[in-house]
Amino acid sequence: MHRAPQLTLPRGSKYLQCTWEKAYQDHRKKVQDAQPLVDTRAPLSLSHLHLNLKKLKLEEERLSVIDRDNCLLLEKVSCIMRTRGQTDNRNDYTHRRGNREQELHRMQRKNKIILGRITNSEPLYQAQKRQEDCARTEKYRDSLMKYPGRRQTCKGKRN
């Protein structure tokens, strides 16, 4: 323990000195035993705030889907093991193959007929008639224009 500080002034009595030392020791003991007034502990946490029920429900649903898929896969693997892994999807397309070839030949015949019609048809617009019509239109324009030297021809060029 600490001793009381020595006074610069001489003490009056030994009893007074003991009283001061005892008071000082009581003071030091109180200082050491003193508790802090500021509460620095973490606040109490409420369990219902930390327990996320929605997340737990989603996790449970995800695990149930995984379990269901695992059961289906196990069933498929056991079926394969029972039947020694034979294929179960035979592609019997031979009866349809003839239909496709017939359809292809029919379409080719139709296309040839349409091509013949297109090549044998007469054009709807006749070039000679169009040129005559254009010349007539230019003649009308010339008669209406103030300065006939600057006119636009049917081919899009300026004279």
GROMACS .gro file of N, CA and C in nm:
model
  477
    1MET      N    1   0.084  -0.118   0.000
    1MET     CA    2   0.000   0.000   0.000
    1MET      C    3   0.088   0.123   0.000
    2HIS      N    4   0.022   0.230  -0.045
    2HIS     CA    5   0.095   0.356  -0.048
    2HIS      C    6   0.096   0.419   0.090
    3ARG      N    7   0.195   0.488   0.105
    3ARG     CA    8   0.200   0.565   0.230
    3ARG      C    9   0.153   0.704   0.201
    4ALA      N   10   0.103   0.766   0.302
    4ALA     CA   11   0.057   0.903   0.288
    4ALA      C   12   0.176   0.992   0.260
    5PRO      N   13   0.154   1.095   0.180
    5PRO     CA   14   0.268   1.183   0.152
    5PRO      C   15   0.316   1.251   0.280
    6GLN      N   16   0.444   1.268   0.285
    6GLN     CA   17   0.503   1.334   0.403
    6GLN      C   18   0.476   1.483   0.393
    7LEU      N   19   0.427   1.536   0.498
    7LEU     CA   20   0.396   1.678   0.500
    7LEU      C   21   0.524   1.756   0.520
    8THR      N   22   0.526   1.872   0.463
    8THR     CA   23   0.643   1.957   0.485
    8THR      C   24   0.641   2.017   0.625
    9LEU      N   25   0.520   2.033   0.673
    9LEU     CA   26   0.508   2.087   0.809
    9LEU      C   27   0.513   1.972   0.907
   10PRO      N   28   0.572   1.991   1.019
   10PRO     CA   29   0.575   1.883   1.116
   10PRO      C   30   0.435   1.854   1.166
   11ARG      N   31   0.407   1.725   1.190
   11ARG     CA   32   0.275   1.689   1.235
   11ARG      C   33   0.256   1.728   1.381
   12GLY      N   34   0.132   1.750   1.411
   12GLY     CA   35   0.103   1.793   1.547
   12GLY      C   36   0.102   1.676   1.642
   13SER      N   37   0.047   1.563   1.596
   13SER     CA   38   0.045   1.447   1.684
   13SER      C   39   0.051   1.320   1.600
   14LYS      N   40   0.090   1.212   1.663
   14LYS     CA   41   0.098   1.085   1.594
   14LYS      C   42  -0.042   1.033   1.562
   15TYR      N   43  -0.137   1.059   1.645
   15TYR     CA   44  -0.276   1.017   1.624
   15TYR      C   45  -0.332   1.083   1.499
   16LEU      N   46  -0.304   1.212   1.481
   16LEU     CA   47  -0.351   1.285   1.364
   16LEU      C   48  -0.289   1.226   1.237
   17GLN      N   49  -0.162   1.192   1.246
   17GLN     CA   50  -0.093   1.135   1.131
   17GLN      C   51  -0.156   1.000   1.093
   18CYS      N   52  -0.188   0.915   1.188
   18CYS     CA   53  -0.251   0.784   1.161
   18CYS      C   54  -0.389   0.803   1.099
   19THR      N   55  -0.462   0.900   1.147
   19THR     CA   56  -0.596   0.927   1.092
   19THR      C   57  -0.586   0.969   0.945
   20TRP      N   58  -0.487   1.054   0.916
   20TRP     CA   59  -0.470   1.098   0.778
   20TRP      C   60  -0.430   0.982   0.688
   21GLU      N   61  -0.340   0.896   0.737
   21GLU     CA   62  -0.296   0.782   0.658
   21GLU      C   63  -0.412   0.685   0.633
   22LYS      N   64  -0.492   0.663   0.735
   22LYS     CA   65  -0.607   0.574   0.721
   22LYS      C   66  -0.707   0.630   0.620
   23ALA      N   67  -0.732   0.761   0.626
   23ALA     CA   68  -0.823   0.825   0.530
   23ALA      C   69  -0.768   0.815   0.389
   24TYR      N   70  -0.635   0.832   0.376
   24TYR     CA   71  -0.572   0.823   0.244
   24TYR      C   72  -0.583   0.680   0.190
   25GLN      N   73  -0.561   0.579   0.272
   25GLN     CA   74  -0.571   0.440   0.229
   25GLN      C   75  -0.715   0.405   0.191
   26ASP      N   76  -0.811   0.453   0.266
   26ASP     CA   77  -0.952   0.432   0.230
   26ASP      C   78  -0.983   0.495   0.093
   27HIS      N   79  -0.928   0.613   0.073
   27HIS     CA   80  -0.948   0.683  -0.055
   27HIS      C   81  -0.889   0.601  -0.170
   28ARG      N   82  -0.765   0.547  -0.153
   28ARG     CA   83  -0.700   0.470  -0.258
   28ARG      C   84  -0.779   0.341  -0.287
   29LYS      N   85  -0.833   0.280  -0.179
   29LYS     CA   86  -0.910   0.158  -0.196
   29LYS      C   87  -1.039   0.187  -0.275
   30LYS      N   88  -1.104   0.299  -0.244
   30LYS     CA   89  -1.226   0.337  -0.316
   30LYS      C   90  -1.195   0.365  -0.463
   31VAL      N   91  -1.081   0.427  -0.491
   31VAL     CA   92  -1.043   0.457  -0.630
   31VAL      C   93  -1.022   0.327  -0.707
   32GLN      N   94  -0.956   0.230  -0.643
   32GLN     CA   95  -0.932   0.103  -0.712
   32GLN      C   96  -1.061   0.023  -0.733
   33ASP      N   97  -1.151   0.030  -0.638
   33ASP     CA   98  -1.275  -0.046  -0.649
   33ASP      C   99  -1.383   0.025  -0.730
   34ALA      N  100  -1.355   0.144  -0.772
   34ALA     CA  101  -1.457   0.223  -0.843
   34ALA      C  102  -1.490   0.157  -0.978
   35GLN      N  103  -1.615   0.156  -1.012
   35GLN     CA  104  -1.663   0.102  -1.139
   35GLN      C  105  -1.687   0.219  -1.236
   36PRO      N  106  -1.668   0.196  -1.366
   36PRO     CA  107  -1.692   0.306  -1.459
   36PRO      C  108  -1.841   0.339  -1.465
   37LEU      N  109  -1.869   0.466  -1.483
   37LEU     CA  110  -2.008   0.510  -1.490
   37LEU      C  111  -2.064   0.496  -1.632
   38VAL      N  112  -1.976   0.494  -1.730
   38VAL     CA  113  -2.020   0.480  -1.869
   38VAL      C  114  -2.031   0.331  -1.902
   39ASP      N  115  -2.148   0.291  -1.955
   39ASP     CA  116  -2.172   0.151  -1.990
   39ASP      C  117  -2.113   0.125  -2.128
   40THR      N  118  -2.004   0.050  -2.135
   40THR     CA  119  -1.938   0.025  -2.264
   40THR      C  120  -1.969  -0.115  -2.318
   41ARG      N  121  -2.063  -0.185  -2.257
   41ARG     CA  122  -2.099  -0.317  -2.306
   41ARG      C  123  -2.180  -0.305  -2.436
   42ALA      N  124  -2.179  -0.412  -2.513
   42ALA     CA  125  -2.258  -0.415  -2.636
   42ALA      C  126  -2.406  -0.416  -2.599
   43PRO      N  127  -2.489  -0.351  -2.679
   43PRO     CA  128  -2.632  -0.350  -2.647
   43PRO      C  129  -2.691  -0.491  -2.660
   44LEU      N  130  -2.796  -0.515  -2.589
   44LEU     CA  131  -2.862  -0.644  -2.595
   44LEU      C  132  -2.920  -0.665  -2.735
   45SER      N  133  -2.895  -0.781  -2.790
   45SER     CA  134  -2.948  -0.808  -2.924
   45SER      C  135  -3.074  -0.892  -2.911
   46LEU      N  136  -3.171  -0.858  -2.992
   46LEU     CA  137  -3.298  -0.929  -2.990
   46LEU      C  138  -3.291  -1.043  -3.092
   47SER      N  139  -3.324  -1.162  -3.048
   47SER     CA  140  -3.305  -1.280  -3.133
   47SER      C  141  -3.397  -1.278  -3.255
   48HIS      N  142  -3.516  -1.221  -3.244
   48HIS     CA  143  -3.608  -1.223  -3.358
   48HIS      C  144  -3.561  -1.130  -3.470
   49LEU      N  145  -3.470  -1.037  -3.436
   49LEU     CA  146  -3.416  -0.951  -3.542
   49LEU      C  147  -3.304  -1.021  -3.618
   50HIS      N  148  -3.233  -1.110  -3.553
   50HIS     CA  149  -3.123  -1.180  -3.618
   50HIS      C  150  -3.169  -1.302  -3.694
   51LEU      N  151  -3.283  -1.354  -3.662
   51LEU     CA  152  -3.334  -1.474  -3.727
   51LEU      C  153  -3.418  -1.433  -3.848
   52ASN      N  154  -3.362  -1.454  -3.968
   52ASN     CA  155  -3.430  -1.413  -4.091
   52ASN      C  156  -3.515  -1.530  -4.141
   53LEU      N  157  -3.645  -1.523  -4.113
   53LEU     CA  158  -3.734  -1.634  -4.146
   53LEU      C  159  -3.751  -1.652  -4.297
   54LYS      N  160  -3.752  -1.542  -4.370
   54LYS     CA  161  -3.770  -1.551  -4.516
   54LYS      C  162  -3.652  -1.625  -4.579
   55LYS      N  163  -3.532  -1.591  -4.532
   55LYS     CA  164  -3.413  -1.656  -4.586
   55LYS      C  165  -3.413  -1.805  -4.551
   56LEU      N  166  -3.455  -1.837  -4.430
   56LEU     CA  167  -3.462  -1.978  -4.390
   56LEU      C  168  -3.564  -2.054  -4.475
   57LYS      N  169  -3.677  -1.990  -4.505
   57LYS     CA  170  -3.781  -2.054  -4.585
   57LYS      C  171  -3.730  -2.079  -4.727
   58LEU      N  172  -3.662  -1.979  -4.786
   58LEU     CA  173  -3.608  -1.995  -4.921
   58LEU      C  174  -3.503  -2.106  -4.925
   59GLU      N  175  -3.420  -2.111  -4.822
   59GLU     CA  176  -3.317  -2.215  -4.815
   59GLU      C  177  -3.382  -2.353  -4.805
   60GLU      N  178  -3.489  -2.363  -4.726
   60GLU     CA  179  -3.559  -2.490  -4.711
   60GLU      C  180  -3.623  -2.533  -4.844
   61GLU      N  181  -3.681  -2.437  -4.917
   61GLU     CA  182  -3.741  -2.469  -5.047
   61GLU      C  183  -3.634  -2.515  -5.146
   62ARG      N  184  -3.520  -2.446  -5.144
   62ARG     CA  185  -3.411  -2.483  -5.235
   62ARG      C  186  -3.362  -2.624  -5.205
   63LEU      N  187  -3.349  -2.656  -5.077
   63LEU     CA  188  -3.304  -2.790  -5.039
   63LEU      C  189  -3.407  -2.896  -5.077
   64SER      N  190  -3.537  -2.862  -5.067
   64SER     CA  191  -3.640  -2.959  -5.106
   64SER      C  192  -3.636  -2.984  -5.257
   65VAL      N  193  -3.610  -2.879  -5.336
   65VAL     CA  194  -3.598  -2.896  -5.482
   65VAL      C  195  -3.478  -2.984  -5.514
   66ILE      N  196  -3.367  -2.961  -5.443
   66ILE     CA  197  -3.247  -3.042  -5.466
   66ILE      C  198  -3.274  -3.188  -5.430
   67ASP      N  199  -3.343  -3.210  -5.318
   67ASP     CA  200  -3.376  -3.347  -5.278
   67ASP      C  201  -3.466  -3.416  -5.382
   68ARG      N  202  -3.565  -3.342  -5.433
   68ARG     CA  203  -3.655  -3.399  -5.533
   68ARG      C  204  -3.578  -3.435  -5.660
   69ASP      N  205  -3.490  -3.344  -5.704
   69ASP     CA  206  -3.410  -3.372  -5.824
   69ASP      C  207  -3.318  -3.492  -5.802
   70ASN      N  208  -3.261  -3.501  -5.683
   70ASN     CA  209  -3.175  -3.615  -5.653
   70ASN      C  210  -3.253  -3.746  -5.657
   71CYS      N  211  -3.376  -3.743  -5.606
   71CYS     CA  212  -3.460  -3.864  -5.610
   71CYS      C  213  -3.490  -3.904  -5.754
   72LEU      N  214  -3.521  -3.804  -5.839
   72LEU     CA  215  -3.549  -3.834  -5.980
   72LEU      C  216  -3.427  -3.893  -6.049
   73LEU      N  217  -3.310  -3.834  -6.022
   73LEU     CA  218  -3.188  -3.885  -6.084
   73LEU      C  219  -3.157  -4.027  -6.036
   74LEU      N  220  -3.178  -4.050  -5.907
   74LEU     CA  221  -3.155  -4.183  -5.853
   74LEU      C  222  -3.248  -4.286  -5.918
   75GLU      N  223  -3.372  -4.245  -5.940
   75GLU     CA  224  -3.468  -4.335  -6.005
   75GLU      C  225  -3.426  -4.365  -6.148
   76LYS      N  226  -3.378  -4.263  -6.220
   76LYS     CA  227  -3.333  -4.284  -6.358
   76LYS      C  228  -3.211  -4.375  -6.363
   77VAL      N  229  -3.116  -4.351  -6.271
   77VAL     CA  230  -2.995  -4.434  -6.269
   77VAL      C  231  -3.031  -4.579  -6.236
   78SER      N  232  -3.122  -4.598  -6.141
   78SER     CA  233  -3.161  -4.736  -6.107
   78SER      C  234  -3.232  -4.803  -6.224
   79CYS      N  235  -3.311  -4.728  -6.300
   79CYS     CA  236  -3.377  -4.783  -6.419
   79CYS      C  237  -3.274  -4.823  -6.523
   80ILE      N  238  -3.172  -4.740  -6.540
   80ILE     CA  239  -3.065  -4.772  -6.635
   80ILE      C  240  -2.992  -4.898  -6.591
   81MET      N  241  -2.966  -4.908  -6.463
   81MET     CA  242  -2.896  -5.026  -6.411
   81MET      C  243  -2.982  -5.153  -6.428
   82ARG      N  244  -3.113  -5.142  -6.412
   82ARG     CA  245  -3.202  -5.256  -6.427
   82ARG      C  246  -3.208  -5.303  -6.572
   83THR      N  247  -3.215  -5.208  -6.665
   83THR     CA  248  -3.232  -5.243  -6.806
   83THR      C  249  -3.099  -5.252  -6.879
   84ARG      N  250  -2.990  -5.243  -6.812
   84ARG     CA  251  -2.855  -5.254  -6.867
   84ARG      C  252  -2.825  -5.144  -6.969
   85GLY      N  253  -2.886  -5.027  -6.955
   85GLY     CA  254  -2.851  -4.909  -7.033
   85GLY      C  255  -2.888  -4.913  -7.179
   86GLN      N  256  -2.997  -4.979  -7.217
   86GLN     CA  257  -3.038  -4.982  -7.356
   86GLN      C  258  -3.106  -4.850  -7.392
   87THR      N  259  -3.099  -4.816  -7.518
   87THR     CA  260  -3.163  -4.691  -7.560
   87THR      C  261  -3.313  -4.711  -7.567
   88ASP      N  262  -3.384  -4.607  -7.534
   88ASP     CA  263  -3.530  -4.615  -7.536
   88ASP      C  264  -3.591  -4.516  -7.634
   89ASN      N  265  -3.508  -4.453  -7.717
   89ASN     CA  266  -3.563  -4.357  -7.814
   89ASN      C  267  -3.519  -4.397  -7.955
   90ARG      N  268  -3.588  -4.489  -8.009
   90ARG     CA  269  -3.557  -4.532  -8.145
   90ARG      C  270  -3.616  -4.429  -8.242
   91ASN      N  271  -3.533  -4.387  -8.336
   91ASN     CA  272  -3.577  -4.286  -8.432
   91ASN      C  273  -3.627  -4.356  -8.557
   92ASP      N  274  -3.754  -4.381  -8.562
   92ASP     CA  275  -3.815  -4.447  -8.677
   92ASP      C  276  -3.872  -4.340  -8.770
   93TYR      N  277  -3.783  -4.279  -8.847
   93TYR     CA  278  -3.826  -4.173  -8.937
   93TYR      C  279  -3.832  -4.222  -9.081
   94THR      N  280  -3.814  -4.349  -9.105
   94THR     CA  281  -3.811  -4.399  -9.243
   94THR      C  282  -3.945  -4.380  -9.313
   95HIS      N  283  -4.055  -4.393  -9.241
   95HIS     CA  284  -4.185  -4.377  -9.305
   95HIS      C  285  -4.211  -4.231  -9.341
   96ARG      N  286  -4.147  -4.139  -9.273
   96ARG     CA  287  -4.168  -3.997  -9.304
   96ARG      C  288  -4.069  -3.946  -9.409
   97ARG      N  289  -3.960  -4.018  -9.428
   97ARG     CA  290  -3.859  -3.971  -9.521
   97ARG      C  291  -3.914  -3.963  -9.663
   98GLY      N  292  -3.992  -4.061  -9.703
   98GLY     CA  293  -4.052  -4.060  -9.837
   98GLY      C  294  -4.145  -3.940  -9.855
   99ASN      N  295  -4.218  -3.905  -9.752
   99ASN     CA  296  -4.307  -3.789  -9.760
   99ASN      C  297  -4.228  -3.662  -9.784
  100ARG      N  298  -4.115  -3.648  -9.716
  100ARG     CA  299  -4.034  -3.528  -9.733
  100ARG      C  300  -3.978  -3.519  -9.875
  101GLU      N  301  -3.932  -3.632  -9.927
  101GLU     CA  302  -3.878  -3.631 -10.063
  101GLU      C  303  -3.987  -3.599 -10.165
  102GLN      N  304  -4.106  -3.655 -10.147
  102GLN     CA  305  -4.217  -3.625 -10.238
  102GLN      C  306  -4.252  -3.477 -10.231
  103GLU      N  307  -4.255  -3.423 -10.111
  103GLU     CA  308  -4.286  -3.281 -10.094
  103GLU      C  309  -4.180  -3.195 -10.163
  104LEU      N  310  -4.053  -3.234 -10.152
  104LEU     CA  311  -3.945  -3.160 -10.216
  104LEU      C  312  -3.960  -3.162 -10.368
  105HIS      N  313  -3.991  -3.277 -10.426
  105HIS     CA  314  -4.009  -3.285 -10.572
  105HIS      C  315  -4.131  -3.204 -10.616
  106ARG      N  316  -4.237  -3.210 -10.539
  106ARG     CA  317  -4.358  -3.133 -10.573
  106ARG      C  318  -4.326  -2.983 -10.574
  107MET      N  319  -4.252  -2.936 -10.473
  107MET     CA  320  -4.217  -2.794 -10.467
  107MET      C  321  -4.127  -2.754 -10.584
  108GLN      N  322  -4.034  -2.842 -10.622
  108GLN     CA  323  -3.947  -2.811 -10.736
  108GLN      C  324  -4.027  -2.800 -10.865
  109ARG      N  325  -4.124  -2.889 -10.885
  109ARG     CA  326  -4.208  -2.881 -11.005
  109ARG      C  327  -4.286  -2.750 -11.008
  110LYS      N  328  -4.344  -2.712 -10.892
  110LYS     CA  329  -4.419  -2.587 -10.885
  110LYS      C  330  -4.330  -2.468 -10.916
  111ASN      N  331  -4.207  -2.469 -10.862
  111ASN     CA  332  -4.115  -2.359 -10.887
  111ASN      C  333  -4.079  -2.349 -11.035
  112LYS      N  334  -4.061  -2.462 -11.103
  112LYS     CA  335  -4.031  -2.460 -11.247
  112LYS      C  336  -4.147  -2.401 -11.326
  113ILE      N  337  -4.270  -2.438 -11.288
  113ILE     CA  338  -4.388  -2.385 -11.356
  113ILE      C  339  -4.396  -2.234 -11.338
  114ILE      N  340  -4.373  -2.188 -11.216
  114ILE     CA  341  -4.380  -2.043 -11.189
  114ILE      C  342  -4.270  -1.970 -11.265
  115LEU      N  343  -4.148  -2.027 -11.272
  115LEU     CA  344  -4.039  -1.965 -11.346
  115LEU      C  345  -4.074  -1.955 -11.495
  116GLY      N  346  -4.136  -2.060 -11.550
  116GLY     CA  347  -4.178  -2.055 -11.690
  116GLY      C  348  -4.280  -1.945 -11.714
  117ARG      N  349  -4.376  -1.930 -11.626
  117ARG     CA  350  -4.476  -1.824 -11.641
  117ARG      C  351  -4.412  -1.686 -11.639
  118ILE      N  352  -4.315  -1.668 -11.548
  118ILE     CA  353  -4.251  -1.537 -11.536
  118ILE      C  354  -4.171  -1.505 -11.662
  119THR      N  355  -4.097  -1.602 -11.712
  119THR     CA  356  -4.014  -1.574 -11.832
  119THR      C  357  -4.100  -1.555 -11.957
  120ASN      N  358  -4.215  -1.620 -11.966
  120ASN     CA  359  -4.300  -1.608 -12.085
  120ASN      C  360  -4.395  -1.490 -12.080
  121SER      N  361  -4.407  -1.424 -11.968
  121SER     CA  362  -4.504  -1.315 -11.958
  121SER      C  363  -4.451  -1.190 -12.027
  122GLU      N  364  -4.544  -1.112 -12.078
  122GLU     CA  365  -4.512  -0.986 -12.144
  122GLU      C  366  -4.494  -0.879 -12.037
  123PRO      N  367  -4.402  -0.786 -12.059
  123PRO     CA  368  -4.383  -0.680 -11.959
  123PRO      C  369  -4.506  -0.589 -11.954
  124LEU      N  370  -4.537  -0.543 -11.839
  124LEU     CA  371  -4.652  -0.457 -11.819
  124LEU      C  372  -4.624  -0.316 -11.873
  125TYR      N  373  -4.501  -0.271 -11.855
  125TYR     CA  374  -4.462  -0.139 -11.904
  125TYR      C  375  -4.380  -0.157 -12.030
  126GLN      N  376  -4.421  -0.088 -12.137
  126GLN     CA  377  -4.348  -0.098 -12.263
  126GLN      C  378  -4.257   0.023 -12.275
  127ALA      N  379  -4.133  -0.002 -12.309
  127ALA     CA  380  -4.032   0.104 -12.312
  127ALA      C  381  -4.064   0.208 -12.420
  128GLN      N  382  -4.107   0.163 -12.537
  128GLN     CA  383  -4.137   0.257 -12.646
  128GLN      C  384  -4.251   0.350 -12.608
  129LYS      N  385  -4.354   0.293 -12.549
  129LYS     CA  386  -4.469   0.373 -12.509
  129LYS      C  387  -4.429   0.475 -12.402
  130ARG      N  388  -4.342   0.432 -12.312
  130ARG     CA  389  -4.297   0.522 -12.204
  130ARG      C  390  -4.216   0.638 -12.262
  131GLN      N  391  -4.132   0.610 -12.360
  131GLN     CA  392  -4.050   0.716 -12.420
  131GLN      C  393  -4.139   0.817 -12.494
  132GLU      N  394  -4.239   0.767 -12.562
  132GLU     CA  395  -4.330   0.857 -12.633
  132GLU      C  396  -4.405   0.945 -12.534
  133ASP      N  397  -4.449   0.886 -12.424
  133ASP     CA  398  -4.520   0.961 -12.321
  133ASP      C  399  -4.430   1.068 -12.260
  134CYS      N  400  -4.304   1.034 -12.241
  134CYS     CA  401  -4.209   1.129 -12.183
  134CYS      C  402  -4.185   1.245 -12.280
  135ALA      N  403  -4.172   1.215 -12.409
  135ALA     CA  404  -4.150   1.320 -12.509
  135ALA      C  405  -4.270   1.413 -12.516
  136ARG      N  406  -4.390   1.357 -12.507
  136ARG     CA  407  -4.511   1.439 -12.508
  136ARG      C  408  -4.515   1.531 -12.385
  137THR      N  409  -4.479   1.477 -12.270
  137THR     CA  410  -4.478   1.557 -12.146
  137THR      C  411  -4.377   1.670 -12.157
  138GLU      N  412  -4.260   1.645 -12.216
  138GLU     CA  413  -4.159   1.749 -12.233
  138GLU      C  414  -4.208   1.858 -12.328
  139LYS      N  415  -4.279   1.818 -12.428
  139LYS     CA  416  -4.334   1.915 -12.524
  139LYS      C  417  -4.433   2.007 -12.453
  140TYR      N  418  -4.518   1.951 -12.366
  140TYR     CA  419  -4.613   2.034 -12.289
  140TYR      C  420  -4.539   2.128 -12.195
  141ARG      N  421  -4.434   2.080 -12.133
  141ARG     CA  422  -4.356   2.164 -12.041
  141ARG      C  423  -4.292   2.281 -12.115
  142ASP      N  424  -4.236   2.251 -12.232
  142ASP     CA  425  -4.171   2.357 -12.310
  142ASP      C  426  -4.269   2.467 -12.348
  143SER      N  427  -4.391   2.426 -12.377
  143SER     CA  428  -4.490   2.526 -12.416
  143SER      C  429  -4.533   2.611 -12.297
  144LEU      N  430  -4.521   2.559 -12.176
  144LEU     CA  431  -4.562   2.633 -12.057
  144LEU      C  432  -4.448   2.714 -11.995
  145MET      N  433  -4.323   2.680 -12.024
  145MET     CA  434  -4.209   2.746 -11.959
  145MET      C  435  -4.183   2.882 -12.019
  146LYS      N  436  -4.132   2.972 -11.935
  146LYS     CA  437  -4.099   3.106 -11.980
  146LYS      C  438  -3.968   3.104 -12.056
  147TYR      N  439  -3.870   3.027 -12.001
  147TYR     CA  440  -3.740   3.014 -12.065
  147TYR      C  441  -3.720   2.868 -12.103
  148PRO      N  442  -3.751   2.829 -12.226
  148PRO     CA  443  -3.748   2.688 -12.263
  148PRO      C  444  -3.607   2.629 -12.270
  149GLY      N  445  -3.503   2.706 -12.262
  149GLY     CA  446  -3.367   2.653 -12.270
  149GLY      C  447  -3.329   2.568 -12.150
  150ARG      N  448  -3.382   2.600 -12.033
  150ARG     CA  449  -3.346   2.525 -11.911
  150ARG      C  450  -3.461   2.431 -11.876
  151ARG      N  451  -3.448   2.310 -11.917
  151ARG     CA  452  -3.551   2.213 -11.885
  151ARG      C  453  -3.486   2.081 -11.845
  152GLN      N  454  -3.563   1.999 -11.778
  152GLN     CA  455  -3.515   1.870 -11.731
  152GLN      C  456  -3.576   1.762 -11.818
  153THR      N  457  -3.488   1.672 -11.866
  153THR     CA  458  -3.537   1.567 -11.954
  153THR      C  459  -3.594   1.453 -11.871
  154CYS      N  460  -3.649   1.356 -11.941
  154CYS     CA  461  -3.709   1.241 -11.873
  154CYS      C  462  -3.604   1.155 -11.805
  155LYS      N  463  -3.479   1.160 -11.852
  155LYS     CA  464  -3.375   1.077 -11.794
  155LYS      C  465  -3.313   1.143 -11.671
  156GLY      N  466  -3.355   1.263 -11.634
  156GLY     CA  467  -3.307   1.327 -11.513
  156GLY      C  468  -3.190   1.421 -11.535
  157LYS      N  469  -3.147   1.445 -11.660
  157LYS     CA  470  -3.033   1.535 -11.685
  157LYS      C  471  -3.086   1.670 -11.728
  158ARG      N  472  -3.011   1.774 -11.692
  158ARG     CA  473  -3.050   1.908 -11.736
  158ARG      C  474  -2.986   1.939 -11.870
  159ASN      N  475  -3.058   2.013 -11.951
  159ASN     CA  476  -3.003   2.055 -12.081
  159ASN      C  477  -2.930   2.184 -12.065
   0.00000   0.00000   0.00000
